[in-house]
PDB file of C-alpha atoms and ligand atoms in Angstrom:
ATOM      1  CA  UNK A   1     -13.533 -25.669  15.384  1.00 63.00           C
ATOM      2  CA  UNK A   2     -10.967 -22.885  14.831  1.00 72.00           C
ATOM      3  CA  UNK A   3     -12.527 -19.592  13.645  1.00 73.00           C
ATOM      4  CA  UNK A   4     -11.212 -18.822  10.152  1.00 77.00           C
ATOM      5  CA  UNK A   5      -9.405 -15.521   9.655  1.00 89.00           C
ATOM      6  CA  UNK A   6     -11.352 -13.622   6.937  1.00 92.00           C
ATOM      7  CA  UNK A   7      -8.171 -11.948   5.661  1.00 90.00           C
ATOM      8  CA  UNK A   8      -6.386 -15.295   5.287  1.00 89.00           C
ATOM      9  CA  UNK A   9      -9.344 -16.762   3.407  1.00 90.00           C
ATOM     10  CA  UNK A  10      -9.904 -13.861   1.033  1.00 92.00           C
ATOM     11  CA  UNK A  11      -6.276 -12.966   0.352  1.00 92.00           C
ATOM     12  CA  UNK A  12      -4.907 -16.528   0.359  1.00 88.00           C
ATOM     13  CA  UNK A  13      -1.838 -16.839  -1.883  1.00 87.00           C
ATOM     14  CA  UNK A  14      -2.293 -13.382  -3.401  1.00 91.00           C
ATOM     15  CA  UNK A  15       0.868 -11.374  -4.058  1.00 89.00           C
ATOM     16  CA  UNK A  16      -1.040  -8.138  -4.329  1.00 94.00           C
ATOM     17  CA  UNK A  17      -2.818  -6.986  -1.187  1.00 96.00           C
ATOM     18  CA  UNK A  18      -3.730  -3.597  -2.608  1.00 96.00           C
ATOM     19  CA  UNK A  19      -3.999  -2.082  -6.108  1.00 97.00           C
ATOM     20  CA  UNK A  20      -0.627  -1.869  -7.850  1.00 96.00           C
ATOM     21  CA  UNK A  21       1.654  -3.588 -10.279  1.00 96.00           C
ATOM     22  CA  UNK A  22       5.338  -4.505 -10.420  1.00 97.00           C
ATOM     23  CA  UNK A  23       5.905  -2.453 -13.582  1.00 97.00           C
ATOM     24  CA  UNK A  24       4.336   0.628 -11.956  1.00 97.00           C
ATOM     25  CA  UNK A  25       6.379   0.262  -8.751  1.00 98.00           C
ATOM     26  CA  UNK A  26       9.468  -0.001 -10.940  1.00 98.00           C
ATOM     27  CA  UNK A  27       8.442   3.014 -13.015  1.00 98.00           C
ATOM     28  CA  UNK A  28       8.005   5.135  -9.881  1.00 98.00           C
ATOM     29  CA  UNK A  29      11.266   3.846  -8.375  1.00 98.00           C
ATOM     30  CA  UNK A  30      13.184   4.661 -11.550  1.00 97.00           C
ATOM     31  CA  UNK A  31      11.691   8.126 -11.687  1.00 96.00           C
ATOM     32  CA  UNK A  32      13.479   9.072  -8.458  1.00 96.00           C
ATOM     33  CA  UNK A  33      16.513  11.301  -9.106  1.00 94.00           C
ATOM     34  CA  UNK A  34      18.740   8.956  -7.116  1.00 92.00           C
ATOM     35  CA  UNK A  35      19.238   5.240  -7.560  1.00 92.00           C
ATOM     36  CA  UNK A  36      21.528   4.192  -4.745  1.00 95.00           C
ATOM     37  CA  UNK A  37      20.137   3.922  -1.233  1.00 97.00           C
ATOM     38  CA  UNK A  38      21.739   2.371   1.811  1.00 97.00           C
ATOM     39  CA  UNK A  39      18.844   2.010   4.244  1.00 98.00           C
ATOM     40  CA  UNK A  40      15.579   1.117   2.511  1.00 98.00           C
ATOM     41  CA  UNK A  41      12.414   0.420   4.513  1.00 98.00           C
ATOM     42  CA  UNK A  42       9.240  -1.039   2.987  1.00 98.00           C
ATOM     43  CA  UNK A  43       6.466  -0.102   5.443  1.00 98.00           C
ATOM     44  CA  UNK A  44       3.372  -2.357   5.480  1.00 98.00           C
ATOM     45  CA  UNK A  45       5.033  -4.671   2.991  1.00 98.00           C
ATOM     46  CA  UNK A  46       2.299  -7.338   3.171  1.00 97.00           C
ATOM     47  CA  UNK A  47       3.209 -10.415   1.134  1.00 96.00           C
ATOM     48  CA  UNK A  48       5.973  -8.330  -0.410  1.00 97.00           C
ATOM     49  CA  UNK A  49       4.982  -7.781  -4.033  1.00 97.00           C
ATOM     50  CA  UNK A  50       6.782  -4.431  -4.131  1.00 98.00           C
ATOM     51  CA  UNK A  51       9.541  -5.637  -1.752  1.00 98.00           C
ATOM     52  CA  UNK A  52      10.708  -8.056  -4.426  1.00 98.00           C
ATOM     53  CA  UNK A  53      10.697  -5.252  -7.017  1.00 98.00           C
ATOM     54  CA  UNK A  54      12.760  -3.002  -4.720  1.00 98.00           C
ATOM     55  CA  UNK A  55      15.293  -5.727  -3.864  1.00 98.00           C
ATOM     56  CA  UNK A  56      15.658  -6.809  -7.466  1.00 97.00           C
ATOM     57  CA  UNK A  57      16.120  -3.309  -8.819  1.00 98.00           C
ATOM     58  CA  UNK A  58      18.259  -1.770  -6.061  1.00 98.00           C
ATOM     59  CA  UNK A  59      20.341  -4.836  -5.167  1.00 97.00           C
ATOM     60  CA  UNK A  60      20.510  -3.555  -1.616  1.00 97.00           C
ATOM     61  CA  UNK A  61      18.990  -4.902   1.642  1.00 98.00           C
ATOM     62  CA  UNK A  62      15.302  -4.074   2.045  1.00 98.00           C
ATOM     63  CA  UNK A  63      13.912  -3.817   5.579  1.00 98.00           C
ATOM     64  CA  UNK A  64      10.406  -5.221   5.139  1.00 98.00           C
ATOM     65  CA  UNK A  65       8.057  -4.149   7.948  1.00 98.00           C
ATOM     66  CA  UNK A  66       4.611  -5.599   8.612  1.00 98.00           C
ATOM     67  CA  UNK A  67       2.588  -6.344  11.718  1.00 98.00           C
ATOM     68  CA  UNK A  68       1.072  -9.579  10.351  1.00 95.00           C
ATOM     69  CA  UNK A  69       3.489 -12.512  10.556  1.00 95.00           C
ATOM     70  CA  UNK A  70       1.627 -14.766   8.050  1.00 94.00           C
ATOM     71  CA  UNK A  71       2.229 -12.136   5.315  1.00 95.00           C
ATOM     72  CA  UNK A  72       5.922 -11.966   6.242  1.00 97.00           C
ATOM     73  CA  UNK A  73       6.099 -15.768   6.023  1.00 96.00           C
ATOM     74  CA  UNK A  74       4.787 -15.533   2.469  1.00 95.00           C
ATOM     75  CA  UNK A  75       7.343 -12.844   1.653  1.00 97.00           C
ATOM     76  CA  UNK A  76      10.101 -15.042   3.061  1.00 97.00           C
ATOM     77  CA  UNK A  77       9.066 -17.862   0.736  1.00 96.00           C
ATOM     78  CA  UNK A  78       8.834 -15.562  -2.294  1.00 96.00           C
ATOM     79  CA  UNK A  79      12.193 -13.932  -1.584  1.00 97.00           C
ATOM     80  CA  UNK A  80      13.741 -17.398  -1.548  1.00 97.00           C
ATOM     81  CA  UNK A  81      12.002 -18.413  -4.779  1.00 96.00           C
ATOM     82  CA  UNK A  82      13.356 -15.242  -6.424  1.00 96.00           C
ATOM     83  CA  UNK A  83      16.895 -15.800  -5.138  1.00 97.00           C
ATOM     84  CA  UNK A  84      16.628 -12.592  -3.088  1.00 97.00           C
ATOM     85  CA  UNK A  85      16.530 -13.978   0.456  1.00 96.00           C
ATOM     86  CA  UNK A  86      19.974 -12.461   1.143  1.00 97.00           C
ATOM     87  CA  UNK A  87      18.489  -8.978   0.527  1.00 98.00           C
ATOM     88  CA  UNK A  88      15.061  -9.172   2.189  1.00 98.00           C
ATOM     89  CA  UNK A  89      14.977  -8.686   5.976  1.00 98.00           C
ATOM     90  CA  UNK A  90      11.647  -9.234   7.671  1.00 98.00           C
ATOM     91  CA  UNK A  91      10.482  -7.329  10.761  1.00 98.00           C
ATOM     92  CA  UNK A  92       7.187  -8.136  12.436  1.00 98.00           C
ATOM     93  CA  UNK A  93       6.425  -4.780  14.052  1.00 98.00           C
ATOM     94  CA  UNK A  94       4.189  -1.740  13.982  1.00 98.00           C
ATOM     95  CA  UNK A  95       5.055   0.767  11.259  1.00 98.00           C
ATOM     96  CA  UNK A  96       4.621   3.591  13.763  1.00 98.00           C
ATOM     97  CA  UNK A  97       7.784   2.311  15.508  1.00 98.00           C
ATOM     98  CA  UNK A  98       9.951   2.551  12.390  1.00 98.00           C
ATOM     99  CA  UNK A  99      11.950   5.599  13.653  1.00 98.00           C
ATOM    100  CA  UNK A 100      13.123   3.811  16.779  1.00 98.00           C
ATOM    101  CA  UNK A 101      14.309   0.746  14.833  1.00 98.00           C
ATOM    102  CA  UNK A 102      15.570   2.512  11.673  1.00 98.00           C
ATOM    103  CA  UNK A 103      16.657   6.015  12.719  1.00 97.00           C
ATOM    104  CA  UNK A 104      18.477   6.915   9.468  1.00 98.00           C
ATOM    105  CA  UNK A 105      16.513   5.970   6.362  1.00 98.00           C
ATOM    106  CA  UNK A 106      17.541   6.792   2.789  1.00 98.00           C
ATOM    107  CA  UNK A 107      14.341   5.553   1.133  1.00 98.00           C
ATOM    108  CA  UNK A 108      11.045   4.806   2.820  1.00 98.00           C
ATOM    109  CA  UNK A 109       8.527   3.001   0.589  1.00 98.00           C
ATOM    110  CA  UNK A 110       4.875   2.432   1.573  1.00 98.00           C
ATOM    111  CA  UNK A 111       2.371   1.098  -0.960  1.00 98.00           C
ATOM    112  CA  UNK A 112      -1.267   0.942   0.093  1.00 96.00           C
ATOM    113  CA  UNK A 113      -0.297   0.855   3.745  1.00 97.00           C
ATOM    114  CA  UNK A 114       0.216   4.312   5.313  1.00 98.00           C
ATOM    115  CA  UNK A 115      -3.544   4.745   5.878  1.00 97.00           C
ATOM    116  CA  UNK A 116      -3.332   2.135   8.640  1.00 96.00           C
ATOM    117  CA  UNK A 117      -1.815   4.741  10.962  1.00 97.00           C
ATOM    118  CA  UNK A 118      -3.258   7.743   9.071  1.00 97.00           C
ATOM    119  CA  UNK A 119      -1.496   9.327   6.073  1.00 97.00           C
ATOM    120  CA  UNK A 120      -0.575  12.581   7.874  1.00 97.00           C
ATOM    121  CA  UNK A 121       0.515  10.751  11.022  1.00 98.00           C
ATOM    122  CA  UNK A 122       2.594   8.291   8.986  1.00 98.00           C
ATOM    123  CA  UNK A 123       4.425  11.060   7.122  1.00 98.00           C
ATOM    124  CA  UNK A 124       5.107  13.020  10.302  1.00 98.00           C
ATOM    125  CA  UNK A 125       6.248   9.910  12.202  1.00 98.00           C
ATOM    126  CA  UNK A 126       8.569   8.689   9.430  1.00 98.00           C
ATOM    127  CA  UNK A 127       9.991  12.169   8.735  1.00 97.00           C
ATOM    128  CA  UNK A 128      11.926  11.903  12.025  1.00 95.00           C
ATOM    129  CA  UNK A 129      13.860   8.939  10.639  1.00 97.00           C
ATOM    130  CA  UNK A 130      14.381   9.955   7.017  1.00 98.00           C
ATOM    131  CA  UNK A 131      17.767  11.547   6.386  1.00 96.00           C
ATOM    132  CA  UNK A 132      17.825  15.144   5.142  1.00 93.00           C
ATOM    133  CA  UNK A 133      17.317  14.865   1.355  1.00 91.00           C
ATOM    134  CA  UNK A 134      16.262  11.230   1.790  1.00 97.00           C
ATOM    135  CA  UNK A 135      13.144   9.980   0.007  1.00 98.00           C
ATOM    136  CA  UNK A 136       9.668   8.746   0.851  1.00 98.00           C
ATOM    137  CA  UNK A 137       7.395   7.128  -1.723  1.00 98.00           C
ATOM    138  CA  UNK A 138       3.945   6.681  -0.262  1.00 98.00           C
ATOM    139  CA  UNK A 139       0.741   5.713  -2.032  1.00 98.00           C
ATOM    140  CA  UNK A 140      -2.640   6.784  -0.719  1.00 98.00           C
ATOM    141  CA  UNK A 141      -6.289   6.542  -1.686  1.00 98.00           C
ATOM    142  CA  UNK A 142      -7.447  10.037  -2.771  1.00 98.00           C
ATOM    143  CA  UNK A 143     -10.321  11.938  -4.246  1.00 98.00           C
ATOM    144  CA  UNK A 144      -9.475  12.772  -7.855  1.00 97.00           C
ATOM    145  CA  UNK A 145     -12.475  14.884  -8.819  1.00 96.00           C
ATOM    146  CA  UNK A 146     -14.929  17.282  -7.253  1.00 94.00           C
ATOM    147  CA  UNK A 147     -17.957  15.468  -8.687  1.00 95.00           C
ATOM    148  CA  UNK A 148     -18.414  12.299  -6.680  1.00 96.00           C
ATOM    149  CA  UNK A 149     -21.310   9.911  -7.353  1.00 97.00           C
ATOM    150  CA  UNK A 150     -23.629   9.629  -4.322  1.00 96.00           C
ATOM    151  CA  UNK A 151     -23.045   5.881  -3.918  1.00 96.00           C
ATOM    152  CA  UNK A 152     -19.286   6.468  -3.803  1.00 97.00           C
ATOM    153  CA  UNK A 153     -19.532   9.272  -1.267  1.00 96.00           C
ATOM    154  CA  UNK A 154     -21.813   7.100   0.879  1.00 95.00           C
ATOM    155  CA  UNK A 155     -19.447   4.110   0.788  1.00 96.00           C
ATOM    156  CA  UNK A 156     -16.402   6.131   1.836  1.00 96.00           C
ATOM    157  CA  UNK A 157     -18.277   8.075   4.532  1.00 95.00           C
ATOM    158  CA  UNK A 158     -17.802   4.965   6.636  1.00 93.00           C
ATOM    159  CA  UNK A 159     -15.182   3.151   4.465  1.00 92.00           C
ATOM    160  CA  UNK A 160     -12.502   5.851   4.590  1.00 94.00           C
ATOM    161  CA  UNK A 161     -13.818   9.116   6.059  1.00 95.00           C
ATOM    162  CA  UNK A 162     -10.290  10.603   6.170  1.00 93.00           C
ATOM    163  CA  UNK A 163      -9.789  10.435   2.391  1.00 96.00           C
ATOM    164  CA  UNK A 164      -8.413  13.718   1.007  1.00 97.00           C
ATOM    165  CA  UNK A 165      -7.838  15.266  -2.413  1.00 98.00           C
ATOM    166  CA  UNK A 166      -4.374  15.288  -4.027  1.00 98.00           C
ATOM    167  CA  UNK A 167      -3.766  19.023  -3.290  1.00 97.00           C
ATOM    168  CA  UNK A 168      -4.801  18.437   0.332  1.00 98.00           C
ATOM    169  CA  UNK A 169      -2.356  15.543   0.647  1.00 98.00           C
ATOM    170  CA  UNK A 170       0.422  17.579  -0.945  1.00 98.00           C
ATOM    171  CA  UNK A 171      -0.190  20.257   1.696  1.00 98.00           C
ATOM    172  CA  UNK A 172      -0.093  17.550   4.376  1.00 98.00           C
ATOM    173  CA  UNK A 173       3.258  16.289   3.047  1.00 98.00           C
ATOM    174  CA  UNK A 174       4.761  19.780   2.981  1.00 97.00           C
ATOM    175  CA  UNK A 175       3.525  20.437   6.496  1.00 97.00           C
ATOM    176  CA  UNK A 176       5.149  17.154   7.608  1.00 97.00           C
ATOM    177  CA  UNK A 177       8.549  18.338   6.314  1.00 96.00           C
ATOM    178  CA  UNK A 178       8.817  17.060   2.742  1.00 98.00           C
ATOM    179  CA  UNK A 179       9.307  18.612  -0.691  1.00 97.00           C
ATOM    180  CA  UNK A 180       7.026  17.076  -3.257  1.00 95.00           C
ATOM    181  CA  UNK A 181       8.471  16.554  -6.657  1.00 89.00           C
ATOM    182  CA  UNK A 182       5.917  14.299  -8.305  1.00 95.00           C
ATOM    183  CA  UNK A 183       2.710  12.318  -8.017  1.00 97.00           C
ATOM    184  CA  UNK A 184       1.596   9.323 -10.017  1.00 98.00           C
ATOM    185  CA  UNK A 185      -1.958   7.954 -10.198  1.00 98.00           C
ATOM    186  CA  UNK A 186      -2.405   4.214 -10.642  1.00 97.00           C
ATOM    187  CA  UNK A 187      -4.327   3.298 -13.809  1.00 97.00           C
ATOM    188  CA  UNK A 188      -7.592   1.335 -13.498  1.00 95.00           C
ATOM    189  CA  UNK A 189      -5.911  -1.823 -14.731  1.00 96.00           C
ATOM    190  CA  UNK A 190      -3.763  -1.894 -11.552  1.00 97.00           C
ATOM    191  CA  UNK A 191      -6.965  -2.331  -9.520  1.00 97.00           C
ATOM    192  CA  UNK A 192      -8.392  -5.109 -11.662  1.00 97.00           C
ATOM    193  CA  UNK A 193      -5.495  -7.322 -12.714  1.00 95.00           C
ATOM    194  CA  UNK A 194      -4.542  -9.881 -10.050  1.00 95.00           C
ATOM    195  CA  UNK A 195      -6.545  -7.929  -7.471  1.00 97.00           C
ATOM    196  CA  UNK A 196     -10.280  -7.287  -7.924  1.00 97.00           C
ATOM    197  CA  UNK A 197     -10.433  -9.955 -10.640  1.00 96.00           C
ATOM    198  CA  UNK A 198      -9.228 -12.485  -8.011  1.00 96.00           C
ATOM    199  CA  UNK A 199     -11.086 -11.019  -5.020  1.00 96.00           C
ATOM    200  CA  UNK A 200     -14.498 -10.716  -6.679  1.00 97.00           C
ATOM    201  CA  UNK A 201     -15.135 -14.433  -7.405  1.00 96.00           C
ATOM    202  CA  UNK A 202     -13.604 -15.370  -4.045  1.00 95.00           C
ATOM    203  CA  UNK A 203     -15.791 -12.929  -2.139  1.00 96.00           C
ATOM    204  CA  UNK A 204     -18.854 -14.204  -4.020  1.00 96.00           C
ATOM    205  CA  UNK A 205     -18.023 -17.748  -2.968  1.00 94.00           C
ATOM    206  CA  UNK A 206     -17.741 -16.655   0.701  1.00 93.00           C
ATOM    207  CA  UNK A 207     -20.948 -14.598   1.119  1.00 94.00           C
ATOM    208  CA  UNK A 208     -22.792 -17.625   2.545  1.00 93.00           C
ATOM    209  CA  UNK A 209     -19.927 -18.817   4.745  1.00 92.00           C
ATOM    210  CA  UNK A 210     -20.913 -20.240   8.143  1.00 91.00           C
ATOM    211  CA  UNK A 211     -18.741 -17.687   9.970  1.00 92.00           C
ATOM    212  CA  UNK A 212     -20.302 -14.233  10.259  1.00 93.00           C
ATOM    213  CA  UNK A 213     -16.952 -12.382  10.180  1.00 93.00           C
ATOM    214  CA  UNK A 214     -16.069 -14.091   6.888  1.00 93.00           C
ATOM    215  CA  UNK A 215     -19.526 -13.328   5.441  1.00 94.00           C
ATOM    216  CA  UNK A 216     -19.283  -9.660   6.488  1.00 94.00           C
ATOM    217  CA  UNK A 217     -15.779  -9.274   5.039  1.00 94.00           C
ATOM    218  CA  UNK A 218     -16.885 -10.873   1.763  1.00 96.00           C
ATOM    219  CA  UNK A 219     -19.929  -8.572   1.517  1.00 96.00           C
ATOM    220  CA  UNK A 220     -17.816  -5.511   2.334  1.00 95.00           C
ATOM    221  CA  UNK A 221     -15.318  -6.498  -0.363  1.00 96.00           C
ATOM    222  CA  UNK A 222     -18.078  -6.869  -2.964  1.00 97.00           C
ATOM    223  CA  UNK A 223     -19.435  -3.440  -1.981  1.00 97.00           C
ATOM    224  CA  UNK A 224     -15.953  -1.977  -2.398  1.00 97.00           C
ATOM    225  CA  UNK A 225     -15.632  -3.471  -5.883  1.00 97.00           C
ATOM    226  CA  UNK A 226     -19.120  -2.300  -6.858  1.00 97.00           C
ATOM    227  CA  UNK A 227     -18.214   1.197  -5.629  1.00 97.00           C
ATOM    228  CA  UNK A 228     -15.106   1.131  -7.795  1.00 97.00           C
ATOM    229  CA  UNK A 229     -17.201   0.091 -10.809  1.00 97.00           C
ATOM    230  CA  UNK A 230     -19.477   3.130 -10.445  1.00 96.00           C
ATOM    231  CA  UNK A 231     -16.735   5.523  -9.324  1.00 97.00           C
ATOM    232  CA  UNK A 232     -16.450   7.482 -12.608  1.00 96.00           C
ATOM    233  CA  UNK A 233     -12.767   8.009 -11.762  1.00 96.00           C
ATOM    234  CA  UNK A 234     -13.709  10.092  -8.725  1.00 97.00           C
ATOM    235  CA  UNK A 235     -11.028   8.451  -6.579  1.00 98.00           C
ATOM    236  CA  UNK A 236      -7.837   6.523  -7.078  1.00 97.00           C
ATOM    237  CA  UNK A 237      -4.529   5.430  -5.616  1.00 98.00           C
ATOM    238  CA  UNK A 238      -1.859   8.112  -5.893  1.00 98.00           C
ATOM    239  CA  UNK A 239       1.880   7.760  -5.297  1.00 98.00           C
ATOM    240  CA  UNK A 240       3.464  10.773  -3.604  1.00 98.00           C
ATOM    241  CA  UNK A 241       7.168  11.041  -4.413  1.00 98.00           C
ATOM    242  CA  UNK A 242       8.629  13.037  -1.568  1.00 98.00           C
ATOM    243  CA  UNK A 243      12.021  14.280  -0.481  1.00 97.00           C
ATOM    244  CA  UNK A 244      12.753  15.185   3.111  1.00 96.00           C
ATOM    245  CA  UNK A 245      13.370  18.895   3.420  1.00 90.00           C
ATOM    246  CA  UNK A 246      16.737  19.856   4.853  1.00 77.00           C
TER     247      UNK A 246
HETATM  248  C1  LIG B 301      -3.419  -3.228   2.007  1.00 87.34           C
HETATM  249  S1  LIG B 301      -2.005  -4.103   2.608  1.00 87.34           S
HETATM  250  C2  LIG B 301      -0.759  -3.605   1.425  1.00 87.34           C
HETATM  251  C3  LIG B 301       0.406  -4.552   1.405  1.00 87.34           C
HETATM  252  C4  LIG B 301       1.445  -4.347   0.311  1.00 87.34           C
HETATM  253  N1  LIG B 301       2.145  -3.094   0.466  1.00 87.34           N
HETATM  254  C5  LIG B 301       0.822  -4.442  -1.061  1.00 87.34           C
HETATM  255  O1  LIG B 301       0.603  -3.403  -1.690  1.00 87.34           O
HETATM  256  O2  LIG B 301       0.556  -5.562  -1.513  1.00 87.34           O
HETATM  257  C6  LIG B 301      -1.574  -3.216   4.084  1.00 87.34           C
HETATM  258  C7  LIG B 301      -0.528  -3.927   4.947  1.00 87.34           C
HETATM  259  O3  LIG B 301      -0.244  -3.144   6.099  1.00 87.34           O
HETATM  260  C8  LIG B 301      -0.075  -4.035   7.199  1.00 87.34           C
HETATM  261  N2  LIG B 301      -0.325  -3.253   8.428  1.00 87.34           N
HETATM  262  C9  LIG B 301      -1.515  -2.787   8.891  1.00 87.34           C
HETATM  263  N3  LIG B 301      -1.315  -2.041   9.990  1.00 87.34           N
HETATM  264  C10 LIG B 301       0.020  -2.060  10.242  1.00 87.34           C
HETATM  265  C11 LIG B 301       0.840  -1.465  11.228  1.00 87.34           C
HETATM  266  N4  LIG B 301       0.329  -0.652  12.169  1.00 87.34           N
HETATM  267  N5  LIG B 301       2.170  -1.687  11.172  1.00 87.34           N
HETATM  268  C12 LIG B 301       2.720  -2.477  10.216  1.00 87.34           C
HETATM  269  N6  LIG B 301       1.985  -3.062   9.238  1.00 87.34           N
HETATM  270  C13 LIG B 301       0.654  -2.846   9.250  1.00 87.34           C
HETATM  271  C14 LIG B 301      -1.071  -5.144   6.954  1.00 87.34           C
HETATM  272  O4  LIG B 301      -0.727  -6.319   7.670  1.00 87.34           O
HETATM  273  C15 LIG B 301      -0.963  -5.300   5.449  1.00 87.34           C
HETATM  274  O5  LIG B 301       0.031  -6.215   5.106  1.00 87.34           O
END
């Protein structure tokens, strides 16, 4: 029997693969000082929730990059359903290779994805390809307060040991060659609606699955949600709105 892929089982048919919301992506996009971009890259686009927002709003081709073909297949279907297939271009590749494929970017967007190659490394790597005065909008999981409940600290010690505070990430962005002109923290609702409220019952239904990898992923997901519930706002997802320094 074929081993089930835990990611496919847990995230089946979900548009959102990380906290976020179309209205918030749009809000952040509209808060940029410029609204016309020629080369737009959506790094780690997943099933393309935000890709559809970008294509719809900008009316320009969006280069959607992800290393997992099944997610790109879902994006392809959704782009078609939304009448945007002429604007969404899919690329199954590693986001670290973006500069060699797209050497002159006007807007690089990455929601809930940069951490895969490390936030600092992602910003430094992409800076090479972003035009002077071009933009990067990158969201990242961050510490929001100094007081962190013990259970939360313990979870992230192994869950995301590289997590930084907002001022630390701003320093990282400046060091990587960007000017920062704004940050935006996702509200709690963006974690729950169509994300944890879908994942939680699914994960509960998979904790006794016959496949150990599926069981482990389900348990890990429930621990993540429980950590969020006791987080006391100590961490969150933050958008960094950046402009490449000239
Ligand atoms: C948490 S999901 C976020 C997806 C989407 N941006 C969203 O918010 O719904 C992270 C995505 O990054 C992709 N990914 C992970 N490592 C990658 C890499 N090195 N290069 C390209 N994509 C990668 C995964 O396949 C996944 O689709």
